[in-house]
Amino acid sequence: ARLYIVWYRIVSGLSLNISKVCHLSISGVGIVSHVHVKMADEAVCVGPAPTSKSYLNMDAIMDAIRQTGAQAVHPGYGFLSENKEFARRLAAEGVTFIGPDTHAIQAMGDKIESKLIAKAARVNTIPGFDGVVKWRRADECRCVCLLGYPVMIKASAGGGGKGMRIAWSDDETREGFRFSSQEAASSFGDDRLLIEKYIDNPRHIEIQVLADKHGNALWLNERECSIQRRNQKVVEEAPSTFLDPATRRAMGEQAVSLAKAVQYSSAGTVEFLVDSKKNFYFLEMNTRLQVEHPITECITGLDLVQQMIRIAKGYKLQHKQEDIPINGWAIESRVYAEDPYKSFGLPSIGRLSQYEEPVRLSGVRVDSGIQEGSDISIYYDPMISKLVAYGASRADALKKMEAALDNYVIRGVTHNIPLLREIIVHPRFVAGDISTNFLPEVYPDGFKGHPLSAGDRRELLAAAAALHIAAQLRSQRFLGEQRSRRHWELCLELEKSVHMLAVSHSRGTYTVEVDGEKVEVSGEWNLASALLPLSINGSHKVLQCLTRSPAGDISLQYLGTTFKVRVLSVLAASLSKHMPEKLPEDTSSILRSPMPGTVVGVAVKPGDTVAVGQEICVIEAMKMQNSMTAAKTAKVKSVHCKTGETVGEGDLLVELE
């Protein structure tokens, strides 16, 4: 049999899971869009990078299916995975769609219809307006008057956080309708919207279901997905720290009831919002495999992709509800090519110049669709991989995740590992005190990286000083110099503070005196390695030296965050005071693009007067639209972009007088 799989870069873990079907005597064929696929037995290019010309191009994909003689299609996570027309076309060709039938896709894919079905199946639902809300002020006001602020504006055909906006006022409602409808049209080809009461400070907990074509259905426990930014998940775990057995069972039974109501047959996910009193409300059902499915596989021992293939073939479920366990704890971090210092993650593009996954660590799984040399472009979701840690307990899984993030090497693009690491060690997260508002509550002024304690600062300074001396000693050995120097005095600059350090070296250990405290640093000092495993005062730490210049400038990744340290001799430090400093740019008079993307709208022209906060242009990246606003009231001096243009991060968009 030939199993045809819709493979694209972001399919990540699916590509790994599909490789397991080899023992089923099934060969895999992947489709690509100028992206290398190394795990498929065969690959077919279906078009260039824009999704409309490749992964959303049904004609090209159907041609590839005919060309390869594929008998079944696994649609992956996105694009056509929940497209009923694609499923219909496959059925017409006699090709098996590894997923639910078109009725279930249509019923659950439309948020308005799915809510009505859920109500009929006695599933708890969020109060809202039952129907499509047109983008007209009268409809907006009527719905809001009935519900009261805040409200959630959602794309009817949406998913993945796209086409969603929270509104707390009439102005935000109007803006939310505009952006949500545009994102929905761009992402799903359907700009219909609905409006619901927004449940403030909830948890996002979902139930994995599995159903066959014979009327059998199971719930495979829950996944906690409350750590989000822009309504998109960042960190997930299974099980949830919040649910008790009774609530878990009630949610699972309602999820199964909904699946049976639409005669569902495959793996699917029913998502709920859960309030502080454990009241839960139906959010949506995803009629596909979820990105975060590996953590369910870890705690249940079931291979969900294999189960999907068996169900599609017509087999009955192999398990009963009482057979489904919760063994251990699993946590998934979504590693993105994003700048976490900008709105918790604006997309970054570039080529992966160096890439090493921490797969050698025990209890760590990395599902990725890229490799060293891969390009991260503006056309697709910026996910690099799904990093999964599994342990006997939550504490065990968290320690393994911490080590995995420290040992993950990603160079060439900005990534969100600093944010991921801070999340998993934050006291609130460790205690399980989380909600979908976790990030804005913990970082109200935006993410700033790891805040250095006095002890952290001493460790970082000592490591930088030891690294600097180790590099000097290596250079001396290379040049054949035989110097017996064992003591050094250095001046280090870190975060605008200056520290005088005394360093001594004996038998591979550096003793560094920092602010009156002694710190001992030892390691192999392999300066060619991307990782720098060190023993600091007897504690094992893994740092990464990102850059090191002859002038003494060192960039170290320490506890997930990149810190810039300048290491100078006492003489060089005294002379550096006389060097001129570059003045920072006046950002109030210019607007630069905070990310790479496409200009989808320009609202001003030279000579216009703009007010503080007024929209100047809109940039779309990875199908998410971002409004660029004025930082002050001023006249527009010049406009350097136009609709349809592609811009890079830092490109000048508009100048103000």
XYZ file of C-alpha atoms in Angstrom:
657
model
C 0.000 0.000 0.000
C 1.123 3.559 -0.636
C 0.276 5.976 2.139
C 0.378 9.503 0.764
C 1.133 12.129 3.415
C 0.752 15.869 3.136
C 4.164 16.824 4.476
C 5.363 20.364 4.894
C 7.961 21.990 7.157
C 5.646 22.540 10.093
C 4.363 18.965 10.042
C 7.237 18.315 12.487
C 6.199 15.452 14.720
C 3.871 13.990 12.145
C 6.835 13.234 9.905
C 8.416 11.358 12.804
C 5.232 9.513 13.690
C 4.553 8.549 10.082
C 7.975 6.916 9.897
C 6.618 4.342 12.353
C 4.165 3.042 9.764
C 6.993 1.111 8.131
C 6.128 -1.886 10.317
C 2.651 -1.768 8.799
C 4.187 -2.402 5.352
C 3.128 1.034 4.170
C 5.423 3.258 2.145
C 5.208 7.023 2.562
C 5.114 9.752 -0.057
C 5.483 13.381 0.989
C 4.501 16.537 -0.833
C 6.814 19.519 -0.567
C 7.003 23.152 -1.577
C 10.686 23.565 -2.341
C 11.393 22.076 1.101
C 13.573 19.007 1.617
C 11.773 15.997 3.076
C 14.193 13.357 4.308
C 11.894 10.867 6.027
C 9.545 10.091 3.156
C 10.237 7.253 0.745
C 9.354 9.626 -2.066
C 8.682 13.362 -2.388
C 6.651 15.338 -4.927
C 6.904 19.111 -5.329
C 3.463 20.706 -5.646
C 4.505 24.311 -6.188
C 6.404 27.327 -4.867
C 6.336 28.661 -1.317
C 3.117 30.755 -1.254
C 0.539 28.363 0.202
C -2.090 29.271 -2.383
C 0.240 27.854 -5.038
C 1.265 24.713 -3.146
C -0.272 23.302 0.039
C -3.676 24.879 -0.602
C -3.588 24.053 -4.316
C -5.940 21.075 -4.431
C -5.481 20.509 -8.164
C -1.702 20.169 -7.783
C -2.090 17.860 -4.798
C -4.651 15.672 -6.564
C -2.274 15.421 -9.544
C 0.486 14.282 -7.167
C -1.820 11.633 -5.699
C -2.592 10.262 -9.163
C 1.083 10.415 -10.142
C 2.205 8.353 -7.147
C -0.746 5.977 -7.054
C -1.346 6.799 -3.392
C -4.221 4.946 -1.741
C -4.563 7.108 1.367
C -3.815 10.640 2.506
C -2.832 11.858 5.943
C -3.395 15.639 5.780
C -1.127 16.753 8.634
C -2.008 19.545 11.052
C -3.112 22.505 8.959
C -3.930 23.722 5.464
C -6.311 21.065 4.059
C -6.519 18.896 7.179
C -10.018 20.183 8.013
C -11.190 20.978 4.484
C -14.350 19.086 3.588
C -13.953 19.774 -0.150
C -10.528 18.124 -0.133
C -11.972 15.091 1.659
C -14.791 14.934 -0.927
C -12.364 15.053 -3.838
C -10.316 12.243 -2.334
C -13.448 10.125 -1.896
C -14.410 10.756 -5.513
C -10.989 9.399 -6.578
C -11.332 6.343 -4.340
C -8.550 7.566 -2.036
C -8.918 7.123 1.728
C -8.789 10.293 3.813
C -7.093 9.507 7.141
C -9.439 11.538 9.242
C -13.181 11.929 9.888
C -15.811 11.978 7.139
C -16.980 15.168 5.446
C -20.089 15.452 7.617
C -18.038 15.671 10.831
C -15.511 18.038 9.252
C -18.270 20.378 8.116
C -20.241 20.182 11.358
C -17.268 20.806 13.648
C -15.344 23.077 11.262
C -18.062 25.711 11.403
C -17.976 27.205 14.900
C -21.577 28.355 14.656
C -22.941 24.954 13.631
C -20.655 23.109 16.054
C -21.952 25.168 18.963
C -25.558 24.304 18.091
C -24.679 20.602 17.815
C -22.825 20.751 21.129
C -25.881 22.262 22.814
C -28.060 19.514 21.415
C -25.575 16.913 22.707
C -25.823 18.489 26.187
C -22.282 19.796 26.118
C -21.657 22.935 28.173
C -21.305 25.965 25.866
C -20.187 29.585 26.252
C -22.998 32.195 26.248
C -23.056 33.946 22.887
C -24.995 34.966 19.797
C -26.081 31.845 17.898
C -25.446 32.833 14.312
C -23.222 34.763 11.936
C -22.564 38.360 12.957
C -22.223 40.669 9.978
C -19.706 43.488 10.091
C -22.278 46.174 10.647
C -22.462 48.488 13.612
C -26.103 47.539 14.305
C -25.299 43.824 14.638
C -22.186 44.521 16.706
C -24.078 46.716 19.160
C -27.031 44.314 19.414
C -24.752 41.357 20.252
C -22.647 43.295 22.725
C -25.710 44.715 24.479
C -26.986 41.169 24.997
C -23.661 39.785 26.222
C -21.869 42.760 27.778
C -18.128 43.384 27.547
C -15.694 41.740 27.232
C -16.540 39.719 24.125
C -14.610 37.343 21.896
C -14.821 37.853 18.128
C -13.998 34.613 16.299
C -13.757 33.362 12.748
C -16.466 30.777 12.164
C -14.116 28.602 10.114
C -11.078 29.493 12.216
C -8.516 27.722 14.312
C -4.959 28.078 15.580
C -5.686 31.488 17.105
C -6.179 33.135 13.724
C -9.179 35.400 13.226
C -9.682 35.891 16.975
C -9.856 39.171 18.894
C -10.931 40.157 22.415
C -12.864 43.434 22.638
C -13.446 45.489 25.782
C -15.062 48.522 24.118
C -16.982 49.644 21.031
C -13.768 50.846 19.359
C -12.026 47.535 19.989
C -15.083 45.702 18.647
C -14.954 47.615 15.354
C -11.201 47.050 15.021
C -11.569 43.410 16.025
C -14.191 42.759 13.374
C -11.984 44.309 10.702
C -8.823 42.344 11.533
C -10.614 39.083 12.336
C -12.524 39.084 9.062
C -9.366 39.856 7.073
C -7.317 37.157 8.833
C -10.172 34.658 8.438
C -10.438 35.355 4.720
C -6.660 35.044 4.314
C -6.271 31.870 6.371
C -9.492 29.974 5.675
C -11.144 31.649 2.673
C -14.178 32.345 4.877
C -14.685 35.725 6.577
C -17.806 34.838 8.610
C -17.585 35.814 12.272
C -19.371 34.964 15.494
C -19.342 36.671 18.861
C -19.317 35.159 22.357
C -19.000 36.278 25.929
C -15.303 36.307 26.817
C -14.554 34.254 29.922
C -11.889 36.237 31.737
C -8.855 34.453 33.204
C -9.789 30.888 32.161
C -7.731 27.778 31.624
C -7.617 26.184 28.173
C -7.920 22.422 28.629
C -8.638 20.001 25.799
C -9.718 16.376 25.647
C -8.222 13.972 23.111
C -10.838 11.630 21.648
C -10.502 8.559 19.478
C -13.484 7.049 17.651
C -13.905 4.291 15.066
C -16.444 3.619 12.307
C -18.346 1.142 14.494
C -19.749 3.592 17.052
C -16.977 3.159 19.634
C -15.315 6.235 21.164
C -12.758 6.910 23.914
C -11.361 9.948 25.676
C -7.600 9.815 26.154
C -7.377 12.231 29.083
C -6.625 15.946 28.890
C -3.950 18.380 27.802
C -3.414 21.693 29.610
C -2.816 24.379 26.968
C -3.251 27.587 28.968
C 0.168 29.147 28.256
C -0.609 31.143 25.121
C 0.252 34.290 23.245
C -2.157 35.811 20.726
C -4.517 32.853 21.378
C -1.838 30.420 20.180
C -0.377 27.751 22.434
C 3.234 27.970 23.618
C 3.611 25.330 26.362
C 1.341 22.315 26.879
C 1.327 19.502 29.426
C -0.512 16.289 30.165
C -2.190 15.723 32.464
C -3.402 19.022 33.946
C -2.480 20.001 37.489
C -5.972 21.481 37.889
C -8.412 18.691 37.111
C -9.669 16.217 39.683
C -10.840 12.749 38.536
C -14.523 13.747 38.596
C -14.025 16.836 36.403
C -11.743 14.896 34.065
C -14.396 12.210 33.619
C -17.195 14.762 33.088
C -15.157 16.572 30.410
C -14.198 13.304 28.768
C -17.772 12.042 28.675
C -19.042 15.286 27.144
C -16.251 15.152 24.544
C -17.226 11.604 23.603
C -20.908 12.602 23.509
C -20.089 15.332 20.985
C -17.985 12.955 18.872
C -20.829 10.440 18.745
C -23.330 13.185 17.884
C -21.499 13.819 14.595
C -20.602 10.130 14.028
C -16.939 11.011 14.373
C -14.317 8.452 13.355
C -10.619 9.294 13.849
C -8.485 11.171 16.348
C -9.963 14.523 17.316
C -9.736 17.116 20.042
C -12.530 18.818 21.956
C -11.335 22.082 23.487
C -12.814 23.620 26.631
C -12.400 26.771 28.666
C -12.355 26.035 32.398
C -12.964 28.683 35.048
C -11.559 28.869 38.586
C -14.477 26.819 39.961
C -13.894 23.991 37.452
C -16.918 24.941 35.353
C -16.054 24.047 31.772
C -17.427 25.291 28.442
C -17.100 23.920 24.909
C -14.801 26.023 22.755
C -14.370 24.062 19.527
C -13.564 20.646 18.113
C -10.500 20.153 15.932
C -11.161 17.388 13.424
C -7.496 16.577 12.932
C -4.369 15.552 14.759
C -3.184 18.293 17.123
C 0.340 19.702 17.163
C 0.557 18.773 20.858
C -0.503 15.129 20.424
C 2.925 13.715 21.515
C 2.278 14.484 25.193
C -0.879 12.357 25.068
C 1.125 9.572 23.458
C 3.674 9.814 26.292
C 1.197 9.372 29.151
C -1.081 6.798 27.461
C 1.402 4.749 25.429
C -0.823 4.985 22.333
C 0.541 5.932 18.902
C -2.194 8.279 17.654
C -1.061 8.284 14.027
C -1.121 4.501 13.931
C -4.584 4.549 15.510
C -5.788 6.999 12.838
C -4.539 4.713 10.085
C -6.211 1.669 11.646
C -9.514 3.535 12.011
C -9.367 4.790 8.420
C -8.873 1.192 7.293
C -12.059 0.236 9.129
C -10.698 -1.571 12.186
C -12.388 -1.323 15.573
C -10.679 0.390 18.490
C -8.241 -1.880 20.289
C -8.895 -0.436 23.748
C -11.692 0.137 26.247
C -12.054 3.292 28.340
C -10.772 1.510 31.441
C -7.582 0.597 29.526
C -6.510 4.244 29.135
C -3.914 5.151 31.762
C -2.148 8.264 32.995
C 1.460 7.157 33.296
C 3.900 9.901 34.255
C 3.905 13.487 33.044
C 4.734 15.090 29.703
C 5.435 18.713 28.771
C 5.734 20.197 25.296
C 7.441 23.468 24.418
C 6.767 24.905 20.994
C 10.102 26.184 19.727
C 9.431 29.065 17.355
C 11.582 31.249 15.116
C 10.270 34.295 16.932
C 11.604 37.237 18.900
C 10.081 36.760 22.381
C 11.038 40.312 23.362
C 8.484 41.664 20.863
C 4.885 40.978 21.926
C 5.986 37.582 23.316
C 6.991 36.478 19.835
C 7.033 38.236 16.472
C 8.263 36.081 13.573
C 11.911 35.864 12.594
C 13.277 34.611 9.298
C 16.672 33.376 8.188
C 18.787 30.303 7.577
C 19.694 27.872 10.341
C 23.474 28.208 10.279
C 23.888 25.783 13.172
C 21.287 23.396 14.559
C 21.601 20.639 17.168
C 18.627 18.992 18.859
C 19.019 17.674 22.431
C 17.916 14.178 21.449
C 20.735 12.469 23.354
C 19.105 13.428 26.661
C 16.979 10.809 28.425
C 13.215 11.376 28.293
C 13.448 14.027 25.568
C 11.712 13.882 22.191
C 12.134 16.450 19.414
C 9.652 16.490 16.528
C 10.950 18.777 13.805
C 10.723 19.270 10.087
C 13.974 21.170 9.607
C 17.717 20.629 9.745
C 20.905 22.656 9.698
C 20.833 24.831 6.572
C 17.022 25.029 6.417
C 15.419 28.378 5.659
C 12.688 29.870 7.842
C 10.536 32.017 5.525
C 7.604 34.402 5.835
C 5.251 31.972 4.084
C 4.679 29.440 6.843
C 4.144 29.143 10.566
C 7.456 29.966 12.350
C 7.540 26.757 14.407
C 10.958 25.087 14.409
C 10.053 22.043 16.470
C 8.048 20.532 19.279
C 10.275 19.805 22.238
C 8.793 17.152 24.538
C 10.049 16.067 27.957
C 8.583 13.015 29.707
C 9.168 11.952 33.304
C 7.746 9.859 36.094
C 6.456 13.043 37.767
C 5.827 16.655 36.824
C 8.959 17.761 38.670
C 10.984 15.179 36.754
C 9.534 16.311 33.414
C 10.245 19.975 34.233
C 13.899 19.239 35.061
C 14.285 17.335 31.802
C 12.677 20.203 29.859
C 15.037 22.686 31.527
C 18.060 20.605 30.490
C 16.699 20.134 26.963
C 16.255 23.876 26.446
C 19.786 24.561 27.709
C 21.199 21.951 25.312
C 19.217 23.074 22.239
C 21.469 24.831 19.707
C 19.747 27.175 17.246
C 21.803 29.734 15.322
C 20.870 31.920 12.364
C 17.368 32.918 13.471
C 15.952 34.520 16.596
C 14.099 31.952 18.704
C 11.853 31.809 21.752
C 13.922 29.519 23.985
C 14.559 32.405 26.448
C 10.793 32.732 27.002
C 10.164 28.972 27.155
C 12.823 28.473 29.804
C 11.566 31.339 31.929
C 8.022 29.950 31.783
C 8.909 26.456 32.999
C 10.965 27.697 35.975
C 8.587 30.480 37.021
C 7.146 29.844 40.514
C 3.566 30.274 39.292
C 4.003 27.721 36.525
C 5.809 25.285 38.803
C 2.911 25.604 41.279
C 0.339 25.072 38.489
C -1.138 28.539 39.050
C -1.767 29.387 35.396
C -4.426 30.692 33.022
C -4.579 31.958 29.455
C -3.534 35.341 30.886
C -0.319 33.961 32.358
C 2.097 35.812 30.066
C 0.580 39.321 30.319
C 0.104 38.891 34.070
C 3.646 37.687 34.744
C 5.233 40.076 32.249
C 2.950 43.159 32.194
C 5.664 45.260 30.535
C 6.636 42.560 28.068
C 9.211 39.799 28.320
C 12.661 41.090 29.250
C 14.657 37.859 29.576
C 15.982 36.186 32.702
C 16.326 38.646 35.605
C 19.762 38.051 37.089
C 19.943 37.555 40.834
C 23.183 38.460 42.624
C 24.218 34.801 42.525
C 23.337 34.458 38.834
C 25.356 37.578 38.043
C 28.435 36.217 39.829
C 28.139 32.884 37.992
C 27.776 34.558 34.603
C 30.686 36.945 35.177
C 32.896 34.114 36.453
C 32.028 31.923 33.447
C 32.785 34.776 31.012
C 36.100 35.534 32.699
C 37.106 31.858 32.734
C 36.146 31.484 29.072
C 38.208 34.560 28.162
C 41.296 33.226 29.955
C 40.803 29.700 28.543
C 40.782 31.181 25.019
C 43.958 33.144 25.796
C 45.734 30.054 27.097
C 44.710 28.050 24.036
C 46.103 30.767 21.768
C 49.388 30.704 23.684
C 49.664 26.932 23.288
C 48.925 27.244 19.580
C 51.644 29.885 19.174
C 54.109 27.838 21.179
C 54.383 30.389 23.967
C 55.410 28.925 27.311
C 54.122 31.370 29.898
C 53.583 30.379 33.501
C 51.077 33.127 34.327
C 48.408 31.932 36.766
C 46.744 35.150 37.918
C 44.833 37.837 36.049
C 42.931 41.019 36.853
C 40.043 41.780 34.543
C 37.336 44.387 34.112
C 33.942 43.056 32.983
C 30.967 45.063 31.773
C 27.476 43.514 32.051
C 24.141 45.320 31.720
C 25.768 48.762 32.134
C 27.527 47.733 35.350
C 31.303 47.344 35.736
C 32.960 44.633 37.835
C 36.626 44.123 38.747
C 37.536 40.428 38.866
C 40.593 38.546 40.072
C 41.147 35.198 38.307
C 43.515 32.363 39.174
C 44.013 29.060 37.366
C 45.099 25.755 38.852
C 44.682 22.181 37.573
C 41.899 23.015 35.138
C 39.854 25.036 37.630
C 39.438 28.801 37.521
C 38.883 30.568 40.821
C 37.226 33.906 40.184
C 36.700 36.559 42.845
C 33.560 38.544 42.020
C 32.248 41.300 44.290
C 34.089 39.791 47.243
C 32.795 36.238 46.589
C 34.856 33.350 45.170
C 33.401 31.292 42.325
C 35.054 28.112 41.047
C 34.570 27.273 37.379
C 35.791 24.134 35.620
C 35.071 22.364 32.356
C 36.587 20.806 29.258
C 36.724 24.204 27.501
C 36.150 22.841 24.000
C 35.832 26.227 22.321
C 34.850 24.629 19.009
C 31.704 23.104 20.543
C 28.366 24.909 20.442
C 27.713 23.832 24.036
C 29.769 24.864 27.046
C 29.100 22.419 29.913
C 30.618 23.815 33.111
C 30.792 23.079 36.793
C 30.161 26.316 38.682
C 30.701 25.956 42.422
C 29.970 22.260 42.003
C 26.684 22.793 40.148
C 26.369 21.563 36.568
C 25.393 24.295 34.092
C 25.245 24.278 30.290
C 26.000 27.603 28.633
C 26.376 28.472 24.977
C 28.988 30.854 23.623
C 27.193 32.516 20.724
C 29.896 35.005 19.718
C 33.382 35.912 20.910
C 35.478 38.719 19.465
C 39.196 39.615 19.858
C 38.048 42.886 21.434
C 36.682 40.963 24.419
C 32.979 41.029 23.517
C 31.298 37.747 24.440
C 27.648 36.709 23.962
C 26.684 33.904 26.330
C 23.390 32.049 26.517
C 22.925 31.510 30.243
C 19.718 30.135 31.788
C 18.126 30.476 28.351
C 18.777 34.201 27.907
C 21.556 35.770 25.847
C 23.768 38.185 27.776
C 26.465 40.403 26.290
C 29.610 40.673 28.401
C 32.706 42.737 27.651
C 35.940 41.357 29.129
C 38.873 43.775 29.212
C 42.215 44.066 30.878
C 42.457 46.825 33.462
C 44.495 48.965 31.018
C 42.050 48.422 28.121
C 39.122 49.279 30.395
C 40.725 52.580 31.415
C 41.300 53.518 27.777
C 37.804 52.465 26.620
C 36.288 55.287 28.655
C 37.596 57.698 26.045
C 35.873 55.948 23.119
C 32.804 57.763 21.672
C 29.422 56.067 22.094
C 26.891 55.685 19.304
C 23.730 57.678 20.027
C 20.479 55.670 19.923
C 18.042 56.337 17.087
C 15.032 58.597 17.760
C 12.281 56.013 17.320
C 9.442 58.489 17.959
C 9.877 60.050 14.499
C 10.273 56.855 12.487
C 8.322 53.649 12.130
C 10.278 50.496 11.327
C 8.861 47.050 10.693
C 9.211 44.942 13.865
C 9.207 41.737 11.806
C 9.516 40.452 8.246
C 6.208 40.360 6.392
C 3.954 41.809 3.714
C 2.389 45.270 3.775
C -1.372 44.706 3.422
C -2.462 48.299 3.957
C -1.084 51.839 4.238
C -3.421 54.353 5.890
C -1.406 57.586 5.502
C 0.355 59.713 2.883
C 2.947 62.512 3.089
C 1.441 65.644 4.592
C -1.167 63.857 6.716
C -1.319 64.612 10.430
C -1.488 61.559 12.682
C -2.329 61.256 16.387
C -0.675 59.069 19.015
C -1.821 55.479 18.531
C -3.309 56.112 15.072
C -2.871 53.258 12.604
C -0.272 53.984 9.948
C -0.027 50.626 8.176
C -0.720 46.910 8.611
C 1.932 44.188 8.285
C 0.978 40.541 7.758
C 3.383 37.787 8.782
C 2.562 34.078 8.904
C -1.119 35.038 8.240
C -1.306 37.188 11.384
C -2.036 40.884 10.851
C -0.326 43.520 13.001
C -1.342 47.179 13.146
C 1.585 49.651 13.172
C 0.714 52.889 14.994
C 2.180 56.370 15.475
C 4.279 56.987 18.609
C 3.456 60.718 18.663
C 1.212 63.369 17.119
C 2.999 64.713 14.047
C 2.860 65.299 10.306
C 3.869 62.480 7.960
C 7.151 63.413 6.285
C 7.523 60.442 3.932
C 6.148 56.945 3.298
C 8.627 54.236 2.319
C 6.288 51.305 1.726
C 3.221 50.427 -0.300
C 0.556 47.763 -0.227
C 1.774 44.381 -1.460
C 5.456 44.993 -0.755
C 7.544 42.560 1.291
C 9.517 44.169 4.102
C 12.227 42.886 6.400
C 12.689 43.333 10.115
C 13.923 46.875 10.781
C 12.973 48.248 7.353
C 11.890 51.895 7.400
C 8.143 52.239 6.784
C 7.191 55.849 7.587
C 8.983 59.008 8.735
C 7.302 61.714 10.833
C 8.369 65.339 11.141
